[in-house]
Amino acid sequence: MKRPVRIAITGAAGSISHSLLFKIATGEMIGQDQPVILQLIEMPQAMEPLRGIAMELEDCAFPLLHSISLHDNFEEGVVGAHYVLLIGAKPRGPGMERSELIATNAPIFAHQGQAINKLANRDVKVLVVGNPANTNALIASRNAPDLSPAQFTALTRLDHNRTRGIMANHTGANPKDIRRVTVWGNHSSTQFPDLHHATIYGEPALPQIDQDWYRDTFIEKIQKRGSAIIDARGHSSAASAAQAIINHMHDWINGTPENDWVSMGIVSDGSYGIEKGIIYSFPVRCDYGRYQIVQGLEISEFAREKMTLSEQELLTEMETVKDLLPKETGESHRNLSVCLRSGTTLYDDGISLPKKQYLQTDRVR
Ligand code: NAD
Ligand code: LMR
């Protein structure tokens, strides 16, 4: 048995976590041979329901669940964490855009970025789920000057999964045979689900579907899927969000399948002409715990227009939260050139970390 890793999770008594925690404890996120320590973090008023969830976890007798600790204080909860899942934030209600949550949710992530910077494991991998996820991830990363921007990501895997699931339903193919879809941009209604490079059963996807349906119906369906779920359920997606979190972290840690890629919100290095330093969803391949943007995809005029619209929206969101973005980290976020293993980021401005630096193998404090 490997030594356990520490996973800190905020919003641990919320709806997403209710599906997520049990999946993590069965080994779905990291692997069937990796014991986990869950460091569950909540608001003080939610500690009693959280205690109930911890009892249920215990009652499942999961062999991989090494231990659980409960925290009403982020600093305590994040100590030594190898993985941090920032879920705790207010969800939107019917008729709202996710960006309307900025005023309420954004300040949470500045404080959490600072605490991760001080207290988490040095090779920590952070996933921001709380909305608006891209901008919140940017705030957390910009407040962690001693960590690499490559260690902070935002969840757009739910949009990626929606793209595959809805395509599968439309074509009759199995989702596993739908590959190389990309979701570009913001986790918002400007995101662009791109099928130009996608394949179904190894053949180009676009010629296999009606072009008008793709342009006029499909794209908007993906962009507005979150709202449609809120309208139908009265609460935002939870189980599918938990599944997407599992998929995002699993692939980041263990690698993406051959012949495929995934969509992740990551700091832009300027690839595909996207403004450097914003958190934008790109197609990425993961290996050895690192990710790299898939390069060389041809971008049509149609795609470019949509990618730019989402980029502009992220720049506007960044302007709105500028008071939460310390100036000292602005340069490093704009000069990111190569992301190697997380925790090791090379910059093209001469402040690179030593070149031969590897993941820490002794992962338990
Ligand atoms: P929820 O209201 O059911 O649960 C949120 C939990 O977070 C609550 O228990 C609350 O007490 C806790 N919380 C709030 N602020 C906290 C803080 N500072 N520290 C610790 N805990 C805190 O909401 P949910 O359905 O679980 O959704 C959580 C967030 O995830 C929302 O912002 C939602 O919009 C977002 N979301 C994002 C995606 C995505 O794909 N990126 C998908 C679904 C939901
Ligand atoms: C989703 O995409 O389902 C989540 O971001 C929740 C929302 O507000 O739509």
PDB file of C-alpha atoms in Angstrom, residues 74 78 84 109-122 124 126 140-148 151-152 328-329 365:
ATOM      1  CA  PHE A  74      -9.358  27.067   5.730  1.00  0.00           C
ATOM      2  CA  VAL A  78      -5.250  22.990   3.883  1.00  0.00           C
ATOM      3  CA  VAL A  84      -7.029  21.055  -3.053  1.00  0.00           C
ATOM      4  CA  PHE A 109     -10.404  32.776  -3.435  1.00  0.00           C
ATOM      5  CA  ALA A 110      -7.870  35.509  -2.658  1.00  0.00           C
ATOM      6  CA  HIS A 111      -7.699  34.393   0.934  1.00  0.00           C
ATOM      7  CA  GLN A 112      -7.586  30.719  -0.031  1.00  0.00           C
ATOM      8  CA  GLY A 113      -4.776  31.311  -2.563  1.00  0.00           C
ATOM      9  CA  GLN A 114      -2.698  32.977   0.162  1.00  0.00           C
ATOM     10  CA  ALA A 115      -3.270  30.100   2.575  1.00  0.00           C
ATOM     11  CA  ILE A 116      -2.435  27.447  -0.058  1.00  0.00           C
ATOM     12  CA  ASN A 117       0.744  29.396  -0.815  1.00  0.00           C
ATOM     13  CA  LYS A 118       1.796  29.213   2.826  1.00  0.00           C
ATOM     14  CA  LEU A 119       0.502  25.882   4.043  1.00  0.00           C
ATOM     15  CA  ALA A 120      -0.114  23.305   1.297  1.00  0.00           C
ATOM     16  CA  ASN A 121       2.414  20.776  -0.001  1.00  0.00           C
ATOM     17  CA  ARG A 122       4.836  22.427  -2.451  1.00  0.00           C
ATOM     18  CA  VAL A 124      -0.025  20.819  -4.613  1.00  0.00           C
ATOM     19  CA  VAL A 126      -5.491  22.931  -7.127  1.00  0.00           C
ATOM     20  CA  ALA A 140      -6.272  32.008  -6.193  1.00  0.00           C
ATOM     21  CA  SER A 141      -3.215  31.576  -8.421  1.00  0.00           C
ATOM     22  CA  ARG A 142      -2.288  35.257  -8.403  1.00  0.00           C
ATOM     23  CA  ASN A 143      -2.392  35.173  -4.589  1.00  0.00           C
ATOM     24  CA  ALA A 144       0.094  32.288  -4.400  1.00  0.00           C
ATOM     25  CA  PRO A 145       3.411  33.871  -5.386  1.00  0.00           C
ATOM     26  CA  ASP A 146       5.561  30.920  -4.266  1.00  0.00           C
ATOM     27  CA  LEU A 147       3.731  28.328  -6.339  1.00  0.00           C
ATOM     28  CA  SER A 148       3.623  27.833 -10.090  1.00  0.00           C
ATOM     29  CA  GLN A 151      -0.621  24.305 -10.208  1.00  0.00           C
ATOM     30  CA  PHE A 152      -3.983  26.125 -10.448  1.00  0.00           C
ATOM     31  CA  GLU A 328       3.763  41.147  -8.004  1.00  0.00           C
ATOM     32  CA  THR A 329       2.360  38.007  -9.673  1.00  0.00           C
ATOM     33  CA  ARG A 365       4.638  15.204   6.197  1.00  0.00           C
TER      34      ARG A 365
END
